[in-house]
């Protein structure tokens, strides 16, 4: 049955790649794609790998330094050929190679949103992970399907909230918001007092960030997004949609957010044109960088609000490394991933690649040592990572996400009500879940 599903997915995914989901977890994704060997010692230029070395395909932000790769080779005797490829091209290359029964590389980048597709097509080799690592890496759940660990996350990106403390002071608002209703009420007050015209940063364009925002808004509000059969939970998702609709109606969201990129919407908090954001952990560092932020010292990272108090969960959109099923060097590839995701390398990659550690013990050490500044609630929030998907990321995630963000965008543009937007996305999701 899995072989039949694999053949079906290869055909359907090849046709659907152009409409696939965009990258959510990093804001500097490359789109040009570079097939050349960019770093590392050259053991083989054949993507399928040969005895004595492995190939590693990943975007630029995941590439170790020459010194790091040299240390791995000296330690293990395994040489690594690095293929630096634009993030948007990796999945397409994976599909093309798998269609011919070939490995695109021995070790490959695996985004959180690809897990269901890759598992259904049987393109990834299950990995062994110790109980100790599982306990220290909550985000590993995102890459686990039916008890199988399909990839090990190397870069964390969970949702954290941020607000401008000076603007709260200027508006006479005491304390940080605890609930989504408080966020809304405070945003109205900020606007009424002329402190911030469009205080809520909200991606609304027809792109991936818009659908993921809706998912984590519903999740943190109500603790559920999808029913056990994969369909949308109407009470939760419609409540989140109507919350967004109200923000738009009351002009608490910049009209530009309807058509600009999701990242541009996020970045409004860095200029002070927005007061509140729930977004990537990378904004912890951005908020202290004077080259990116004009309100340094005013932004506080806080726990994500919930329905009656702070939310008990948050959603992560991490990236991982996996071993391709067609690899001829699976054991060496597994050794590389174990090295790459080890505590020592996570510290090193935070310094050289600004990657947020996926091991909570390492994240805590970096925060305690002051290497991650203005951390706020970052560490506490990391302990609340959970997945809103009852059975892991579904194979049809890209199509579902497409339906969600298009419906939200229509609502933002006034072409649909929240009820109509929900009906549109629910119909598509129900059909996909039933297949």
JSON list of C-alpha atoms in Angstrom, two decimals, residues 29-169:
[
{"chain": "A", "resi": 29, "resn": "UNK", "atom": "CA", "xyz": [15.21, 31.68, 2.37]},
{"chain": "A", "resi": 30, "resn": "UNK", "atom": "CA", "xyz": [17.09, 31.52, -0.91]},
{"chain": "A", "resi": 31, "resn": "UNK", "atom": "CA", "xyz": [15.08, 31.08, -4.09]},
{"chain": "A", "resi": 32, "resn": "UNK", "atom": "CA", "xyz": [17.72, 30.85, -6.78]},
{"chain": "A", "resi": 33, "resn": "UNK", "atom": "CA", "xyz": [18.98, 27.33, -6.01]},
{"chain": "A", "resi": 34, "resn": "UNK", "atom": "CA", "xyz": [22.66, 26.45, -6.32]},
{"chain": "A", "resi": 35, "resn": "UNK", "atom": "CA", "xyz": [23.50, 22.90, -7.36]},
{"chain": "A", "resi": 36, "resn": "UNK", "atom": "CA", "xyz": [27.23, 23.36, -6.99]},
{"chain": "A", "resi": 37, "resn": "UNK", "atom": "CA", "xyz": [29.41, 22.02, -4.21]},
{"chain": "A", "resi": 38, "resn": "UNK", "atom": "CA", "xyz": [29.91, 25.02, -1.99]},
{"chain": "A", "resi": 39, "resn": "UNK", "atom": "CA", "xyz": [31.74, 23.80, 1.10]},
{"chain": "A", "resi": 40, "resn": "UNK", "atom": "CA", "xyz": [33.33, 20.74, 2.61]},
{"chain": "A", "resi": 41, "resn": "UNK", "atom": "CA", "xyz": [35.79, 18.17, 1.37]},
{"chain": "A", "resi": 42, "resn": "UNK", "atom": "CA", "xyz": [34.76, 16.47, -1.86]},
{"chain": "A", "resi": 43, "resn": "UNK", "atom": "CA", "xyz": [34.21, 12.76, -1.37]},
{"chain": "A", "resi": 44, "resn": "UNK", "atom": "CA", "xyz": [31.80, 12.45, -4.30]},
{"chain": "A", "resi": 45, "resn": "UNK", "atom": "CA", "xyz": [29.92, 14.76, -6.63]},
{"chain": "A", "resi": 46, "resn": "UNK", "atom": "CA", "xyz": [27.31, 12.07, -7.26]},
{"chain": "A", "resi": 47, "resn": "UNK", "atom": "CA", "xyz": [24.21, 12.97, -5.24]},
{"chain": "A", "resi": 48, "resn": "UNK", "atom": "CA", "xyz": [23.53, 9.31, -4.54]},
{"chain": "A", "resi": 49, "resn": "UNK", "atom": "CA", "xyz": [26.72, 9.07, -2.54]},
{"chain": "A", "resi": 50, "resn": "UNK", "atom": "CA", "xyz": [29.66, 6.66, -2.73]},
{"chain": "A", "resi": 51, "resn": "UNK", "atom": "CA", "xyz": [31.70, 4.65, -0.29]},
{"chain": "A", "resi": 52, "resn": "UNK", "atom": "CA", "xyz": [33.91, 6.83, 1.87]},
{"chain": "A", "resi": 53, "resn": "UNK", "atom": "CA", "xyz": [31.75, 9.95, 1.93]},
{"chain": "A", "resi": 54, "resn": "UNK", "atom": "CA", "xyz": [28.27, 11.42, 2.08]},
{"chain": "A", "resi": 55, "resn": "UNK", "atom": "CA", "xyz": [26.40, 14.22, 0.35]},
{"chain": "A", "resi": 56, "resn": "UNK", "atom": "CA", "xyz": [24.51, 16.87, 2.29]},
{"chain": "A", "resi": 57, "resn": "UNK", "atom": "CA", "xyz": [21.83, 19.07, 0.65]},
{"chain": "A", "resi": 58, "resn": "UNK", "atom": "CA", "xyz": [20.61, 22.10, 2.59]},
{"chain": "A", "resi": 59, "resn": "UNK", "atom": "CA", "xyz": [19.92, 25.85, 2.26]},
{"chain": "A", "resi": 60, "resn": "UNK", "atom": "CA", "xyz": [22.63, 28.38, 3.03]},
{"chain": "A", "resi": 61, "resn": "UNK", "atom": "CA", "xyz": [21.63, 28.97, 6.67]},
{"chain": "A", "resi": 62, "resn": "UNK", "atom": "CA", "xyz": [22.17, 25.27, 7.51]},
{"chain": "A", "resi": 63, "resn": "UNK", "atom": "CA", "xyz": [25.65, 24.91, 6.05]},
{"chain": "A", "resi": 64, "resn": "UNK", "atom": "CA", "xyz": [28.40, 24.31, 8.66]},
{"chain": "A", "resi": 65, "resn": "UNK", "atom": "CA", "xyz": [31.71, 26.15, 8.35]},
{"chain": "A", "resi": 66, "resn": "UNK", "atom": "CA", "xyz": [34.71, 24.54, 6.67]},
{"chain": "A", "resi": 67, "resn": "UNK", "atom": "CA", "xyz": [36.32, 24.16, 10.09]},
{"chain": "A", "resi": 68, "resn": "UNK", "atom": "CA", "xyz": [33.27, 22.37, 11.50]},
{"chain": "A", "resi": 69, "resn": "UNK", "atom": "CA", "xyz": [33.12, 19.97, 8.56]},
{"chain": "A", "resi": 70, "resn": "UNK", "atom": "CA", "xyz": [36.85, 19.30, 8.81]},
{"chain": "A", "resi": 71, "resn": "UNK", "atom": "CA", "xyz": [36.46, 18.46, 12.51]},
{"chain": "A", "resi": 72, "resn": "UNK", "atom": "CA", "xyz": [33.69, 15.97, 11.69]},
{"chain": "A", "resi": 73, "resn": "UNK", "atom": "CA", "xyz": [35.84, 14.28, 9.04]},
{"chain": "A", "resi": 74, "resn": "UNK", "atom": "CA", "xyz": [38.83, 14.07, 11.37]},
{"chain": "A", "resi": 75, "resn": "UNK", "atom": "CA", "xyz": [36.65, 12.57, 14.09]},
{"chain": "A", "resi": 76, "resn": "UNK", "atom": "CA", "xyz": [34.83, 10.01, 11.94]},
{"chain": "A", "resi": 77, "resn": "UNK", "atom": "CA", "xyz": [36.80, 9.58, 8.72]},
{"chain": "A", "resi": 78, "resn": "UNK", "atom": "CA", "xyz": [33.64, 10.48, 6.80]},
{"chain": "A", "resi": 79, "resn": "UNK", "atom": "CA", "xyz": [34.06, 13.15, 4.16]},
{"chain": "A", "resi": 80, "resn": "UNK", "atom": "CA", "xyz": [31.15, 15.42, 3.34]},
{"chain": "A", "resi": 81, "resn": "UNK", "atom": "CA", "xyz": [30.18, 16.99, 0.03]},
{"chain": "A", "resi": 82, "resn": "UNK", "atom": "CA", "xyz": [27.85, 19.92, 0.59]},
{"chain": "A", "resi": 83, "resn": "UNK", "atom": "CA", "xyz": [25.25, 20.90, -2.01]},
{"chain": "A", "resi": 84, "resn": "UNK", "atom": "CA", "xyz": [23.96, 24.33, -1.03]},
{"chain": "A", "resi": 85, "resn": "UNK", "atom": "CA", "xyz": [20.51, 24.65, -2.60]},
{"chain": "A", "resi": 86, "resn": "UNK", "atom": "CA", "xyz": [17.78, 27.28, -2.27]},
{"chain": "A", "resi": 87, "resn": "UNK", "atom": "CA", "xyz": [15.12, 26.14, 0.21]},
{"chain": "A", "resi": 88, "resn": "UNK", "atom": "CA", "xyz": [12.29, 26.34, -2.33]},
{"chain": "A", "resi": 89, "resn": "UNK", "atom": "CA", "xyz": [14.14, 23.97, -4.66]},
{"chain": "A", "resi": 90, "resn": "UNK", "atom": "CA", "xyz": [14.97, 21.18, -2.20]},
{"chain": "A", "resi": 91, "resn": "UNK", "atom": "CA", "xyz": [11.54, 19.57, -2.13]},
{"chain": "A", "resi": 92, "resn": "UNK", "atom": "CA", "xyz": [11.29, 19.69, -5.93]},
{"chain": "A", "resi": 93, "resn": "UNK", "atom": "CA", "xyz": [14.67, 18.00, -6.27]},
{"chain": "A", "resi": 94, "resn": "UNK", "atom": "CA", "xyz": [13.62, 15.38, -3.72]},
{"chain": "A", "resi": 95, "resn": "UNK", "atom": "CA", "xyz": [10.51, 14.56, -5.76]},
{"chain": "A", "resi": 96, "resn": "UNK", "atom": "CA", "xyz": [12.43, 14.34, -9.04]},
{"chain": "A", "resi": 97, "resn": "UNK", "atom": "CA", "xyz": [15.17, 12.11, -7.63]},
{"chain": "A", "resi": 98, "resn": "UNK", "atom": "CA", "xyz": [12.74, 9.81, -5.82]},
{"chain": "A", "resi": 99, "resn": "UNK", "atom": "CA", "xyz": [10.70, 9.36, -9.01]},
{"chain": "A", "resi": 100, "resn": "UNK", "atom": "CA", "xyz": [13.80, 7.75, -10.51]},
{"chain": "A", "resi": 101, "resn": "UNK", "atom": "CA", "xyz": [14.65, 5.73, -7.41]},
{"chain": "A", "resi": 102, "resn": "UNK", "atom": "CA", "xyz": [17.65, 7.95, -6.66]},
{"chain": "A", "resi": 103, "resn": "UNK", "atom": "CA", "xyz": [18.82, 9.80, -3.57]},
{"chain": "A", "resi": 104, "resn": "UNK", "atom": "CA", "xyz": [18.91, 13.56, -4.00]},
{"chain": "A", "resi": 105, "resn": "UNK", "atom": "CA", "xyz": [21.58, 13.40, -1.25]},
{"chain": "A", "resi": 106, "resn": "UNK", "atom": "CA", "xyz": [22.41, 11.16, 1.69]},
{"chain": "A", "resi": 107, "resn": "UNK", "atom": "CA", "xyz": [21.38, 13.83, 4.21]},
{"chain": "A", "resi": 108, "resn": "UNK", "atom": "CA", "xyz": [18.72, 16.35, 3.26]},
{"chain": "A", "resi": 109, "resn": "UNK", "atom": "CA", "xyz": [16.89, 19.32, 4.73]},
{"chain": "A", "resi": 110, "resn": "UNK", "atom": "CA", "xyz": [13.37, 18.41, 5.96]},
{"chain": "A", "resi": 111, "resn": "UNK", "atom": "CA", "xyz": [11.01, 21.29, 6.70]},
{"chain": "A", "resi": 112, "resn": "UNK", "atom": "CA", "xyz": [8.25, 20.71, 9.25]},
{"chain": "A", "resi": 113, "resn": "UNK", "atom": "CA", "xyz": [5.58, 21.07, 6.55]},
{"chain": "A", "resi": 114, "resn": "UNK", "atom": "CA", "xyz": [7.05, 18.32, 4.35]},
{"chain": "A", "resi": 115, "resn": "UNK", "atom": "CA", "xyz": [6.96, 15.54, 6.93]},
{"chain": "A", "resi": 116, "resn": "UNK", "atom": "CA", "xyz": [3.59, 14.08, 6.03]},
{"chain": "A", "resi": 117, "resn": "UNK", "atom": "CA", "xyz": [4.31, 14.06, 2.30]},
{"chain": "A", "resi": 118, "resn": "UNK", "atom": "CA", "xyz": [7.74, 12.48, 2.70]},
{"chain": "A", "resi": 119, "resn": "UNK", "atom": "CA", "xyz": [6.45, 9.84, 5.10]},
{"chain": "A", "resi": 120, "resn": "UNK", "atom": "CA", "xyz": [3.52, 8.83, 2.91]},
{"chain": "A", "resi": 121, "resn": "UNK", "atom": "CA", "xyz": [5.88, 8.52, -0.06]},
{"chain": "A", "resi": 122, "resn": "UNK", "atom": "CA", "xyz": [8.37, 6.52, 2.08]},
{"chain": "A", "resi": 123, "resn": "UNK", "atom": "CA", "xyz": [11.29, 8.77, 1.22]},
{"chain": "A", "resi": 124, "resn": "UNK", "atom": "CA", "xyz": [12.93, 9.04, 4.63]},
{"chain": "A", "resi": 125, "resn": "UNK", "atom": "CA", "xyz": [14.80, 6.49, 6.72]},
{"chain": "A", "resi": 126, "resn": "UNK", "atom": "CA", "xyz": [13.55, 6.18, 10.33]},
{"chain": "A", "resi": 127, "resn": "UNK", "atom": "CA", "xyz": [16.10, 7.39, 12.88]},
{"chain": "A", "resi": 128, "resn": "UNK", "atom": "CA", "xyz": [16.95, 6.13, 16.35]},
{"chain": "A", "resi": 129, "resn": "UNK", "atom": "CA", "xyz": [16.75, 8.76, 19.07]},
{"chain": "A", "resi": 130, "resn": "UNK", "atom": "CA", "xyz": [17.49, 8.20, 22.76]},
{"chain": "A", "resi": 131, "resn": "UNK", "atom": "CA", "xyz": [14.86, 8.83, 25.41]},
{"chain": "A", "resi": 132, "resn": "UNK", "atom": "CA", "xyz": [17.17, 11.48, 26.88]},
{"chain": "A", "resi": 133, "resn": "UNK", "atom": "CA", "xyz": [17.21, 13.44, 23.63]},
{"chain": "A", "resi": 134, "resn": "UNK", "atom": "CA", "xyz": [13.46, 13.04, 23.17]},
{"chain": "A", "resi": 135, "resn": "UNK", "atom": "CA", "xyz": [12.86, 14.52, 26.62]},
{"chain": "A", "resi": 136, "resn": "UNK", "atom": "CA", "xyz": [15.19, 17.45, 25.90]},
{"chain": "A", "resi": 137, "resn": "UNK", "atom": "CA", "xyz": [13.83, 18.15, 22.41]},
{"chain": "A", "resi": 138, "resn": "UNK", "atom": "CA", "xyz": [10.02, 18.65, 22.52]},
{"chain": "A", "resi": 139, "resn": "UNK", "atom": "CA", "xyz": [9.98, 19.85, 18.92]},
{"chain": "A", "resi": 140, "resn": "UNK", "atom": "CA", "xyz": [10.97, 16.34, 17.81]},
{"chain": "A", "resi": 141, "resn": "UNK", "atom": "CA", "xyz": [7.26, 15.50, 17.93]},
{"chain": "A", "resi": 142, "resn": "UNK", "atom": "CA", "xyz": [6.78, 17.51, 14.73]},
{"chain": "A", "resi": 143, "resn": "UNK", "atom": "CA", "xyz": [8.99, 15.05, 12.83]},
{"chain": "A", "resi": 144, "resn": "UNK", "atom": "CA", "xyz": [7.46, 11.90, 14.29]},
{"chain": "A", "resi": 145, "resn": "UNK", "atom": "CA", "xyz": [4.81, 9.91, 12.41]},
{"chain": "A", "resi": 146, "resn": "UNK", "atom": "CA", "xyz": [3.26, 6.68, 13.70]},
{"chain": "A", "resi": 147, "resn": "UNK", "atom": "CA", "xyz": [6.05, 6.41, 16.25]},
{"chain": "A", "resi": 148, "resn": "UNK", "atom": "CA", "xyz": [8.79, 6.83, 13.64]},
{"chain": "A", "resi": 149, "resn": "UNK", "atom": "CA", "xyz": [11.30, 9.69, 13.96]},
{"chain": "A", "resi": 150, "resn": "UNK", "atom": "CA", "xyz": [11.81, 10.78, 10.36]},
{"chain": "A", "resi": 151, "resn": "UNK", "atom": "CA", "xyz": [14.20, 13.68, 10.88]},
{"chain": "A", "resi": 152, "resn": "UNK", "atom": "CA", "xyz": [15.99, 15.42, 13.74]},
{"chain": "A", "resi": 153, "resn": "UNK", "atom": "CA", "xyz": [15.41, 19.17, 14.08]},
{"chain": "A", "resi": 154, "resn": "UNK", "atom": "CA", "xyz": [18.47, 21.41, 14.08]},
{"chain": "A", "resi": 155, "resn": "UNK", "atom": "CA", "xyz": [16.85, 24.87, 14.09]},
{"chain": "A", "resi": 156, "resn": "UNK", "atom": "CA", "xyz": [13.99, 25.78, 16.40]},
{"chain": "A", "resi": 157, "resn": "UNK", "atom": "CA", "xyz": [11.34, 28.30, 15.52]},
{"chain": "A", "resi": 158, "resn": "UNK", "atom": "CA", "xyz": [8.41, 28.33, 17.90]},
{"chain": "A", "resi": 159, "resn": "UNK", "atom": "CA", "xyz": [5.82, 31.05, 18.31]},
{"chain": "A", "resi": 160, "resn": "UNK", "atom": "CA", "xyz": [6.52, 33.71, 20.91]},
{"chain": "A", "resi": 161, "resn": "UNK", "atom": "CA", "xyz": [4.65, 36.95, 21.53]},
{"chain": "A", "resi": 162, "resn": "UNK", "atom": "CA", "xyz": [6.17, 40.44, 21.63]},
{"chain": "A", "resi": 163, "resn": "UNK", "atom": "CA", "xyz": [4.84, 43.85, 22.60]},
{"chain": "A", "resi": 164, "resn": "UNK", "atom": "CA", "xyz": [6.17, 47.39, 22.78]},
{"chain": "A", "resi": 165, "resn": "UNK", "atom": "CA", "xyz": [6.39, 48.28, 26.47]},
{"chain": "A", "resi": 166, "resn": "UNK", "atom": "CA", "xyz": [6.93, 52.02, 25.90]},
{"chain": "A", "resi": 167, "resn": "UNK", "atom": "CA", "xyz": [3.74, 52.30, 23.88]},
{"chain": "A", "resi": 168, "resn": "UNK", "atom": "CA", "xyz": [1.85, 50.59, 26.70]},
{"chain": "A", "resi": 169, "resn": "UNK", "atom": "CA", "xyz": [3.30, 53.12, 29.13]}
]
